Amino acid sequence: MSIKRLGRQTIKFGTPPSVIGQGNVVGKKEGEGPLKSSFDAIVTDSLFGQKTWEKAESEMQKQALATAMQKAGVIPSQLHYIFGGDLLNQCIATSYHLKNIGIPFFGLYGACSTMAESIALAAMSIDGGFATHAAALTSSHYSTAERQYRSPLSYGSQRAPTAQWTATAAGAVILAESDSPPYITIHSTGRIVDMEIKDANNMGAAMAPAAYDTLTAFFGETKTVPADFDLILTGDLGEVGASIVTSLFSLDGVDIKPNYNDCGLMLYDCKKQDVHAGGSGCGCSASVFTGEILNGMRAGKWNRVLFGATGALHSPTALQQGGGIPGICHVIAVENFKES
Amino acid sequence: MSIKRLGRQTIKFGTPPSVIGQGNVVGKKEGEGPLKSSFDAIVTDSLFGQKTWEKAESEMQKQALATAMQKAGVIPSQLHYIFGGDLLNQCIATSYHLKNIGIPFFGLYGACSTMAESIALAAMSIDGGFATHAAALTSSHYSTAERQYRSPLSYGSQRAPTAQWTATAAGAVILAESDSPPYITIHSTGRIVDMEIKDANNMGAAMAPAAYDTLTAFFGETKTVPADFDLILTGDLGEVGASIVTSLFSLDGVDIKPNYNDCGLMLYDCKKQDVHAGGSGCGCSASVFTGEILNGMRAGKWNRVLFGATGALHSPTALQQGGGIPGICHVIAVENFKES
């Protein structure tokens, strides 16, 4: 078989899979932000009817998947694979709601890059001939993430200006071969980039070099330029990271600003909603992508979108041992037209 | 494209990728066990020359990958993908040694099922036409795992009879299309099976139902019986889990015992080495598979092997919240002959 490969990091799908359905669920704060009309469900109870925040996050992800399946018109027995993960240790938000429902599952850990990582692998499973339908999903929850990565909310720690607000949100997509747009056309796989950022309150700086690395590979290997896309979207770099990534491109003489945005800057009204440098968490890019972006593409607002979800592989243990926070960014191209 | 699918959980590779190289590194205790002659390196320093056990585990995995690449005769720039993960939070053993070396990386979390999960996805990436060479790798370390999942070693907690010994070991394989055996021919993807086992010292019981689930799917969907294989190997069920899985098959009137074994029973001399119910950890199945099993297949000792790595998705947080320990088992068939 000929290799569907454009370069070191980039593959081009032979038959680009379609996004045949998507779903998301967000919390109260996210539902008060500028994208509120794009969400399938806004839930004001941060416990989501559960007894713990971890269970709440799992429930949120379960509902996002159910919504995506409903919109796609598929039932669990049609799903050949679920690719998913989340920020919690052992990815329990994902695996605990998939107990005993009988869908083959590949567990992933890509921190906040998980939405793009899972879509890429789901698309590969379909284009590779292993599945007809596959799901990609992820989530995050402000209260579970703060407790695990920084300090429990009840400690009342003061947030740094560079800190981002972990989104309470979940998103899921269902992919299948179909003649309906949008299509997942191209994928550039991320590499681990570590600039030795050691500040647990500055995820944007840790992830931005990885975003620059994978996006640069994408443009070079596809022989495209930023202006070829209607929207270039990073996952959750926030104000600090977005500023770094645009600056890094400027050093190459490339201006990505005209059609660049970041999910962490879109999800909240950063000033009014007191989120400091912006949104973050797997659920940030997942809910923006499955809401505003896919809705916009279906409405023809954008036809060619680059989605680069960015992950900070932040380990409290590694930080305590003097290590840095490596970053990774997986990029997918989503387009309303596929080459004939 | 026709779907390479035999049933709900099972795919059959169109052009089965070969294992063109493998490598492993183990610690002192593992190097004193019955499989000592099958390891590429036995390191008696549990810190592996590093300052922390986490860094030691990462270093061990780095060396296993280097050995596998050397045996395969490939250099980093030829590797299109690395699929890997480990037991540590944020999978730092894997991601930290892959910093800045430039290989596209898909991070996985499958607990001790990671060796089979990563091989399955690496094989899919090659057979699907996305890569010529891909690596699969994982590791575990007794001291990092005990600290994270149970209690720090210095507390001197007493081990329960059902407890397994987390292997200090790492393993890696390199896959590529080739005419040299062994080949990865068939894969059954695991589903999450939760029998509500809540004992952090009984991983075998938590994982055994998942092993039974995926192996049953494999036999049913490939229309094979246990006797068709020279060896049926589970990941790290140990004495308790192995006894459960053989009993579950007995209830179906199927006797898998004649050609069944478990990596957790093979790695140590359970009685003499004081490991209680056997070995466990991602590195257990990884080192047994990349040592004894692949060496044995290359020597013609076995021609058809089923390898079902089993993962206990054990979350200390979930246990504290009253949850169980779900299990998952991914199965791959490894054969010395491929259908013409």
XYZ file of C-alpha atoms in Angstrom:
680
model
C 0.000 0.000 0.000
C 1.253 3.480 -0.756
C 1.973 5.505 2.328
C -0.458 8.362 2.914
C 2.319 10.551 4.179
C 3.291 14.080 3.269
C 6.319 14.410 5.542
C 7.882 13.709 8.921
C 4.771 14.531 10.942
C 1.946 14.781 8.435
C -0.440 12.279 6.876
C -3.206 12.892 4.383
C -6.259 10.695 4.624
C -7.065 8.753 1.459
C -10.797 8.951 2.097
C -11.243 11.732 4.645
C -13.727 10.673 7.333
C -16.673 12.961 8.063
C -17.732 14.349 11.393
C -21.238 12.898 11.347
C -22.188 14.096 14.815
C -20.870 16.032 17.758
C -21.957 16.822 21.289
C -20.868 18.900 24.228
C -21.829 19.759 27.770
C -20.456 22.697 29.741
C -20.703 24.151 33.232
C -22.227 27.380 34.486
C -19.267 29.685 33.879
C -18.730 28.368 30.356
C -22.441 28.798 29.721
C -22.179 32.464 30.645
C -19.398 33.101 28.134
C -19.531 34.393 24.570
C -20.062 30.929 23.047
C -23.091 30.032 25.162
C -25.386 29.562 22.189
C -23.110 26.889 20.724
C -23.423 24.359 23.528
C -25.800 21.407 23.616
C -26.204 21.575 27.379
C -25.267 24.065 30.084
C -25.422 22.612 33.567
C -25.285 24.975 36.519
C -24.735 22.273 39.148
C -20.967 21.723 39.288
C -21.589 18.269 40.779
C -23.852 17.386 37.897
C -26.101 15.440 40.220
C -23.214 13.260 41.398
C -21.527 12.965 44.781
C -18.023 13.988 43.686
C -16.534 16.277 41.064
C -14.701 13.351 39.453
C -17.986 11.539 38.981
C -19.501 14.786 37.713
C -16.823 15.052 35.045
C -17.426 11.471 34.010
C -21.185 12.075 33.804
C -20.620 15.183 31.696
C -18.499 13.206 29.235
C -21.090 10.445 29.111
C -23.777 12.956 28.145
C -21.565 14.607 25.518
C -21.016 11.200 23.913
C -24.724 10.388 24.054
C -25.557 13.689 22.356
C -22.964 13.111 19.645
C -24.298 9.623 18.994
C -27.864 10.895 18.874
C -26.984 13.607 16.352
C -24.998 11.113 14.295
C -27.864 8.659 14.404
C -25.725 5.812 15.675
C -26.209 3.398 18.547
C -23.428 1.980 20.749
C -23.260 -1.309 18.847
C -22.340 0.596 15.677
C -19.339 2.273 17.264
C -16.283 0.188 16.520
C -13.979 2.273 18.677
C -13.898 4.994 21.260
C -10.666 6.951 21.520
C -10.561 9.135 24.598
C -8.920 10.364 27.733
C -8.870 13.245 30.155
C -6.700 15.084 32.663
C -7.433 13.002 35.721
C -4.975 10.437 36.984
C -5.728 7.104 35.310
C -8.135 9.026 33.026
C -11.060 8.031 35.216
C -13.478 10.588 33.801
C -13.299 8.666 30.534
C -12.936 5.064 31.596
C -15.480 5.090 34.419
C -18.446 6.050 32.246
C -17.470 3.473 29.641
C -17.771 0.597 32.118
C -19.774 -2.328 30.876
C -21.283 -0.585 27.827
C -19.428 -2.862 25.475
C -17.634 -0.480 23.125
C -13.993 -1.275 22.291
C -11.871 1.454 23.860
C -8.397 2.870 23.335
C -7.370 4.970 26.338
C -5.220 7.998 25.568
C -3.231 10.457 27.591
C -2.381 13.660 25.772
C -3.341 16.219 28.431
C -5.219 19.049 26.698
C -4.189 17.784 23.256
C -6.555 14.840 23.681
C -9.388 16.156 21.475
C -7.114 16.340 18.414
C -5.170 13.192 19.330
C -8.374 11.192 19.653
C -9.858 12.580 16.423
C -6.629 11.801 14.559
C -6.574 8.184 15.744
C -10.302 7.754 15.144
C -9.831 9.061 11.605
C -6.882 6.705 11.078
C -8.974 3.764 12.266
C -11.617 4.561 9.651
C -9.383 5.524 6.741
C -7.144 2.554 7.558
C -10.060 0.202 7.072
C -10.502 -0.935 10.654
C -13.784 0.754 11.567
C -16.886 2.245 10.020
C -17.715 4.463 13.004
C -15.406 5.742 15.719
C -15.800 8.273 18.509
C -13.322 10.747 19.970
C -13.988 12.356 23.313
C -12.530 14.160 26.268
C -13.407 16.379 29.214
C -12.091 18.499 32.068
C -13.558 19.968 35.234
C -12.284 23.037 37.055
C -12.640 21.494 40.484
C -11.043 18.127 39.718
C -8.119 19.668 37.853
C -7.298 22.326 40.438
C -7.318 19.750 43.214
C -5.104 17.338 41.335
C -2.657 19.733 39.686
C -2.446 22.757 41.964
C -4.355 22.892 45.235
C -7.856 22.023 46.414
C -10.272 24.886 45.855
C -11.098 25.094 49.532
C -7.523 26.226 50.238
C -8.428 29.483 48.508
C -5.073 29.853 46.730
C -4.609 33.098 44.882
C -4.468 32.698 41.106
C -1.484 34.094 39.205
C -2.042 36.464 36.259
C -0.654 33.819 33.887
C -2.992 31.141 35.242
C -5.716 29.793 32.977
C -9.132 28.609 34.029
C -9.644 24.878 33.519
C -12.934 24.547 31.654
C -15.738 22.466 33.093
C -16.714 20.954 29.781
C -16.811 17.800 27.702
C -16.982 17.190 23.979
C -17.362 14.226 21.669
C -17.439 13.641 17.929
C -18.476 10.665 15.845
C -16.539 10.017 12.650
C -17.556 7.858 9.713
C -17.058 7.630 5.993
C -19.741 9.834 4.445
C -20.286 12.391 1.706
C -21.355 15.073 4.169
C -18.885 17.696 5.355
C -16.968 18.589 7.398
C -14.146 16.151 6.736
C -10.971 15.360 8.647
C -8.507 15.673 5.775
C -4.964 15.961 7.114
C -3.229 15.270 10.423
C 0.136 16.325 11.812
C 1.193 14.344 14.872
C 2.862 16.236 17.673
C 6.287 15.717 19.162
C 7.191 16.423 22.752
C 8.743 19.864 23.064
C 10.192 20.859 26.418
C 11.417 24.394 26.958
C 11.828 23.710 30.689
C 8.951 25.887 31.833
C 8.561 25.074 35.534
C 5.616 27.254 36.533
C 2.440 25.269 37.228
C 0.531 28.504 36.739
C 1.768 29.133 33.224
C 0.537 26.378 30.944
C 0.398 28.707 27.941
C 4.145 29.224 27.890
C 4.738 25.493 28.304
C 2.515 24.573 25.353
C 3.173 27.393 22.865
C 6.503 26.028 21.535
C 4.817 22.695 20.785
C 2.009 24.475 18.925
C 4.589 26.357 16.882
C 6.480 23.100 16.201
C 3.513 21.119 14.871
C 1.900 24.004 12.973
C 5.238 24.761 11.311
C 5.529 21.100 10.315
C 1.982 21.199 8.974
C 2.526 24.242 6.772
C 5.889 22.984 5.519
C 4.787 19.435 4.778
C 1.467 20.363 3.176
C 3.053 23.249 1.268
C 0.395 25.603 2.549
C 0.528 29.017 4.215
C -1.633 30.366 7.024
C -3.682 32.421 4.568
C -4.881 29.180 2.958
C -7.045 28.587 6.020
C -10.116 30.462 7.181
C -9.203 29.812 10.787
C -6.108 28.553 12.572
C -7.051 27.505 16.048
C -4.845 26.415 18.932
C -6.216 24.468 21.844
C -5.859 26.393 25.006
C -2.812 28.621 24.975
C -4.596 31.594 26.481
C -3.218 35.115 26.304
C 0.347 34.209 27.263
C 0.692 31.216 24.976
C -1.133 32.788 22.034
C 1.189 35.751 22.216
C 4.228 33.426 22.226
C 3.055 31.355 19.270
C 2.303 34.384 17.105
C 5.688 35.856 18.064
C 7.509 32.643 17.150
C 5.874 32.719 13.709
C 6.788 36.404 13.372
C 10.444 35.478 13.839
C 10.065 33.313 10.721
C 8.493 36.229 8.884
C 5.076 34.560 9.013
C 2.048 36.497 10.188
C -0.620 34.084 11.390
C -2.553 36.732 13.316
C -5.190 37.627 10.683
C -6.897 34.240 10.891
C -5.545 32.926 14.193
C -7.483 32.318 17.378
C -7.230 30.173 20.475
C -9.982 28.174 22.178
C -8.758 29.478 25.543
C -9.411 33.023 24.377
C -12.784 32.219 22.833
C -14.479 30.245 25.610
C -14.654 33.051 28.162
C -14.811 36.808 28.169
C -11.393 36.849 29.825
C -11.762 40.287 31.410
C -15.364 40.141 32.600
C -15.273 36.517 33.719
C -12.115 36.791 35.831
C -10.343 33.861 34.200
C -6.999 35.663 34.035
C -5.035 34.401 30.989
C -7.941 32.428 29.480
C -9.417 28.966 29.433
C -7.640 25.622 29.449
C -8.266 21.934 30.060
C -9.179 19.162 27.628
C -12.780 20.346 27.752
C -11.857 23.836 26.575
C -10.797 22.900 23.063
C -13.297 20.030 23.021
C -16.289 22.251 23.715
C -15.156 25.102 21.443
C -14.396 22.687 18.597
C -17.618 20.706 18.924
C -19.659 23.879 19.384
C -18.640 27.148 17.758
C -16.250 25.629 15.221
C -18.218 22.672 13.873
C -21.457 24.686 13.969
C -19.707 27.477 12.086
C -18.323 25.093 9.500
C -21.702 23.499 8.950
C -23.150 26.988 8.478
C -20.417 27.856 5.964
C -18.789 30.497 8.170
C -15.449 28.715 7.725
C -14.538 26.089 5.122
C -10.936 25.285 6.014
C -9.983 25.105 9.666
C -6.750 24.013 11.305
C -7.338 22.718 14.813
C -4.228 22.265 16.938
C -5.089 21.041 20.399
C -2.231 21.680 22.793
C -1.285 19.635 25.836
C 0.907 20.542 28.796
C 2.216 17.252 30.155
C 2.293 18.779 33.596
C 3.242 16.357 36.352
C 3.251 17.698 39.910
C 5.699 14.900 40.808
C 8.107 15.814 38.004
C 7.928 19.500 38.972
C 8.769 18.627 42.568
C 11.788 16.753 41.230
C 12.998 19.786 39.293
C 11.629 18.838 35.881
C 9.881 21.063 33.381
C 6.456 20.909 31.785
C 6.781 19.409 28.303
C 4.211 20.336 25.692
C 2.683 18.532 22.728
C 0.317 19.697 19.993
C -1.595 17.507 17.565
C -3.039 19.254 14.513
C -5.949 18.234 12.305
C -7.230 19.966 9.196
C -11.016 20.070 8.981
C -12.484 21.033 5.644
C -15.874 21.349 4.016
C -14.592 20.078 0.698
C -12.562 17.020 -0.094
C -10.453 16.555 -3.175
C -12.232 14.482 -5.762
C -12.141 0.164 1.198
C -13.315 -3.131 2.626
C -13.301 -3.226 6.382
C -10.657 -5.514 7.865
C -13.004 -6.586 10.586
C -13.944 -10.036 11.827
C -16.448 -8.984 14.490
C -17.376 -6.553 17.240
C -13.903 -6.392 18.761
C -11.607 -8.041 16.260
C -9.698 -6.828 13.214
C -7.427 -8.788 10.904
C -4.512 -6.954 9.390
C -4.448 -6.948 5.590
C -0.663 -6.996 5.504
C 0.420 -8.096 8.986
C 3.313 -5.942 10.211
C 6.459 -7.676 11.435
C 8.212 -7.198 14.721
C 11.569 -6.177 13.258
C 13.235 -5.472 16.599
C 12.622 -5.547 20.305
C 14.402 -4.454 23.447
C 14.004 -4.663 27.181
C 15.678 -3.626 30.397
C 14.875 -5.042 33.822
C 15.870 -4.515 37.434
C 17.772 -6.729 39.859
C 14.873 -8.852 41.104
C 13.605 -9.517 37.575
C 17.149 -10.401 36.556
C 17.264 -13.038 39.267
C 14.103 -14.732 38.027
C 13.605 -17.688 35.688
C 13.654 -15.521 32.536
C 16.989 -13.828 33.251
C 18.631 -15.091 30.085
C 15.968 -13.421 27.919
C 16.684 -9.826 28.910
C 18.861 -7.387 27.015
C 20.002 -5.619 30.163
C 19.719 -6.302 33.886
C 20.480 -3.268 36.013
C 21.044 -3.778 39.716
C 20.853 -0.076 40.633
C 17.164 0.654 41.195
C 17.867 4.339 40.539
C 19.489 3.509 37.248
C 22.048 6.255 37.768
C 19.298 8.858 38.178
C 18.276 10.927 41.168
C 14.697 9.699 41.459
C 12.860 6.472 40.730
C 10.598 8.247 38.238
C 13.630 9.375 36.276
C 15.053 5.865 36.603
C 11.925 4.404 35.031
C 12.124 6.903 32.198
C 15.787 6.083 31.605
C 15.005 2.375 31.568
C 12.352 2.909 28.906
C 14.710 5.075 26.870
C 17.295 2.283 26.833
C 14.709 -0.367 25.920
C 13.673 1.754 22.931
C 17.305 2.323 21.920
C 17.970 -1.426 22.034
C 14.867 -2.179 19.981
C 15.868 0.394 17.378
C 19.396 -0.949 17.236
C 18.200 -4.512 16.710
C 15.725 -3.334 14.085
C 18.420 -1.331 12.358
C 16.405 1.877 12.367
C 17.303 5.389 13.435
C 14.930 7.883 15.076
C 14.219 9.734 11.832
C 12.807 6.521 10.341
C 10.271 6.060 13.107
C 7.023 7.613 11.996
C 5.294 7.081 15.318
C 5.859 6.082 18.887
C 2.848 4.711 20.732
C 3.464 4.430 24.450
C 2.522 5.076 28.008
C 3.097 3.869 31.533
C 1.541 3.684 34.995
C 2.744 7.003 36.336
C 0.435 9.980 36.539
C 0.676 11.927 33.283
C 2.687 8.983 31.918
C 5.935 10.804 32.656
C 8.160 7.762 32.323
C 7.259 7.742 28.640
C 6.909 11.389 27.754
C 9.950 12.676 29.620
C 12.506 10.585 27.732
C 10.897 11.498 24.421
C 11.510 15.220 24.939
C 13.077 16.988 22.029
C 14.067 13.859 20.088
C 11.675 14.671 17.301
C 9.592 11.521 16.915
C 5.812 11.961 16.502
C 4.186 10.555 19.623
C 0.760 9.262 20.578
C 0.444 9.062 24.368
C -1.656 6.190 25.700
C -3.074 5.227 29.045
C -4.094 1.598 29.334
C -2.495 0.719 32.678
C -0.842 -2.688 32.337
C -2.587 -3.327 29.008
C -0.342 -0.715 27.397
C 2.068 -3.114 25.672
C -0.720 -4.729 23.654
C -2.622 -1.452 23.183
C 0.467 0.253 21.800
C 1.377 -2.677 19.528
C -2.190 -2.802 18.191
C -2.212 0.904 17.328
C 1.298 0.774 15.885
C 0.229 -2.144 13.694
C -2.889 -0.243 12.609
C -0.769 2.774 11.689
C 1.355 0.600 9.399
C -1.342 -1.600 7.903
C -3.532 1.487 7.489
C -0.886 3.089 5.298
C 0.168 5.881 7.641
C 3.649 4.725 8.633
C 6.475 2.477 7.502
C 7.977 2.078 10.987
C 6.315 2.509 14.354
C 7.374 1.757 17.906
C 5.358 0.515 20.883
C 6.740 0.831 24.370
C 5.976 0.876 28.067
C 7.528 0.453 31.505
C 6.904 0.174 35.216
C 9.023 0.467 38.351
C 8.286 -1.149 41.693
C 9.213 1.912 43.698
C 7.310 4.484 41.630
C 4.189 2.358 41.437
C 4.023 1.446 45.103
C 4.432 5.090 46.101
C 1.770 6.296 43.708
C -0.808 3.535 44.027
C -0.432 2.125 47.530
C 2.081 3.590 49.967
C 5.695 4.737 49.842
C 8.116 1.889 50.375
C 9.644 3.566 53.414
C 6.342 3.136 55.257
C 7.062 -0.586 55.312
C 3.455 -1.632 54.660
C 2.810 -5.344 54.862
C 1.934 -6.934 51.531
C -1.270 -8.943 51.226
C -1.173 -12.514 49.888
C -3.127 -11.381 46.806
C -0.717 -8.526 46.107
C 1.435 -8.679 43.015
C 4.936 -7.316 42.631
C 5.122 -4.417 40.172
C 7.970 -5.262 37.824
C 10.882 -2.890 37.408
C 11.120 -3.345 33.681
C 10.651 -1.720 30.300
C 10.067 -3.130 26.844
C 9.834 -1.794 23.313
C 9.155 -3.231 19.885
C 9.609 -1.809 16.399
C 7.054 -2.790 13.775
C 7.376 -2.507 10.015
C 6.153 -4.205 6.867
C 8.603 -7.028 6.196
C 8.753 -10.641 5.127
C 10.418 -11.736 8.352
C 8.372 -13.219 11.186
C 6.938 -12.828 13.717
C 3.914 -10.955 12.447
C 1.117 -9.123 14.245
C -1.821 -10.728 12.479
C -5.023 -10.098 14.438
C -6.125 -7.713 17.184
C -9.101 -7.720 19.527
C -9.663 -4.402 21.260
C -10.632 -4.490 24.896
C -13.740 -3.087 26.547
C -13.903 -1.800 30.075
C -15.184 -4.502 32.401
C -15.901 -3.559 35.997
C -16.803 -6.240 38.503
C -16.518 -3.700 41.341
C -13.350 -5.144 42.866
C -12.304 -2.561 45.466
C -9.111 -4.069 46.848
C -5.978 -2.183 45.795
C -4.023 -5.308 46.697
C -5.877 -7.587 44.313
C -5.263 -6.468 40.758
C -5.576 -9.999 39.418
C -9.234 -10.289 40.357
C -9.928 -6.839 38.889
C -8.371 -7.695 35.521
C -9.333 -11.346 35.025
C -12.932 -10.689 33.862
C -11.603 -8.313 31.184
C -9.122 -10.943 30.006
C -11.941 -13.455 29.767
C -14.098 -10.919 27.880
C -11.558 -10.068 25.185
C -10.189 -13.597 24.784
C -13.732 -14.918 24.428
C -14.411 -12.289 21.766
C -11.185 -13.257 20.013
C -11.986 -16.962 19.850
C -15.583 -16.343 18.796
C -14.846 -13.760 16.140
C -11.837 -15.543 14.641
C -13.605 -18.923 14.836
C -10.621 -20.436 16.613
C -10.260 -22.487 19.774
C -7.530 -22.318 22.408
C -5.883 -25.438 21.011
C -5.184 -23.562 17.772
C -2.509 -21.589 19.603
C 0.822 -22.766 20.945
C 0.586 -20.312 23.802
C -2.174 -18.134 25.245
C -0.628 -15.512 27.425
C -2.287 -12.973 29.688
C -0.496 -9.874 30.866
C -0.130 -9.878 34.570
C -3.002 -11.640 36.265
C -0.795 -13.499 38.714
C -2.005 -16.533 40.651
C -5.358 -15.074 41.668
C -6.301 -13.666 38.281
C -5.001 -16.616 36.277
C -7.080 -18.941 38.401
C -10.166 -16.789 37.796
C -9.711 -16.587 34.033
C -9.221 -20.346 33.644
C -12.280 -20.923 35.860
C -14.408 -18.537 33.786
C -13.466 -20.468 30.644
C -14.232 -23.750 32.425
C -17.768 -22.530 33.057
C -18.108 -22.281 29.258
C -16.780 -25.800 28.927
C -13.496 -24.502 27.511
C -10.190 -25.725 28.906
C -7.481 -23.186 28.159
C -5.079 -24.555 30.752
C -2.954 -26.831 28.505
C -1.398 -23.915 26.620
C -2.166 -21.015 28.950
C 0.313 -18.969 30.920
C 0.535 -15.516 32.461
C 3.460 -13.082 32.327
C 2.983 -12.394 36.037
C 3.579 -16.075 36.767
C 6.540 -16.349 34.414
C 8.629 -13.332 35.396
C 9.439 -14.423 38.934
C 9.802 -17.643 40.838
C 6.778 -16.664 42.916
C 7.620 -18.797 45.925
C 11.377 -18.249 46.142
C 11.313 -14.572 45.246
C 8.643 -13.559 47.754
C 6.425 -11.784 45.224
C 3.210 -13.225 46.654
C 0.636 -13.603 43.842
C 3.092 -12.847 41.009
C 4.338 -9.990 38.915
C 2.419 -7.027 37.547
C 2.957 -3.603 36.043
C 3.229 -2.518 32.413
C 6.840 -3.661 32.435
C 5.906 -7.208 33.422
C 4.131 -8.156 30.206
C 6.418 -5.842 28.206
C 9.611 -7.564 29.352
C 8.205 -11.097 29.142
C 6.788 -10.456 25.669
C 9.900 -8.760 24.304
C 12.174 -11.365 25.917
C 11.038 -14.935 26.445
C 8.121 -14.807 23.997
C 9.627 -13.072 20.982
C 12.934 -14.921 21.459
C 11.014 -18.191 21.668
C 9.011 -17.404 18.544
C 12.140 -16.497 16.607
C 13.656 -19.806 17.724
C 10.554 -21.704 16.592
C 9.520 -22.725 20.121
C 6.061 -21.261 19.463
C 4.512 -20.310 16.128
C 1.120 -18.963 17.151
C 0.874 -16.882 20.303
C -2.036 -14.932 21.726
C -0.854 -12.045 23.875
C -3.528 -10.407 26.026
C -2.067 -7.614 28.120
C -4.372 -6.789 31.000
C -4.819 -3.433 32.672
C -6.352 -2.551 36.038
C -7.553 1.019 35.725
C -6.886 1.492 39.398
C -7.423 5.035 40.640
C -6.665 5.718 44.311
C -9.046 8.705 44.087
C -11.885 6.608 42.680
C -11.330 3.932 45.337
C -11.515 6.594 48.058
C -14.823 7.663 46.545
C -16.222 4.132 46.719
C -15.587 3.122 43.121
C -14.230 -0.159 41.855
C -11.183 -1.031 39.777
C -12.263 -1.534 36.162
C -10.195 -3.805 33.955
C -9.369 -3.866 30.261
C -7.519 -6.396 28.123
C -6.220 -5.875 24.610
C -5.306 -9.008 22.675
C -2.940 -9.443 19.750
C -2.185 -12.578 17.800
C 1.488 -12.984 16.939
C 2.330 -15.605 14.360
C 5.369 -16.889 12.516
C 3.408 -17.427 9.322
C 1.100 -15.123 7.469
C -1.576 -16.210 5.068
C -0.436 -15.866 1.492
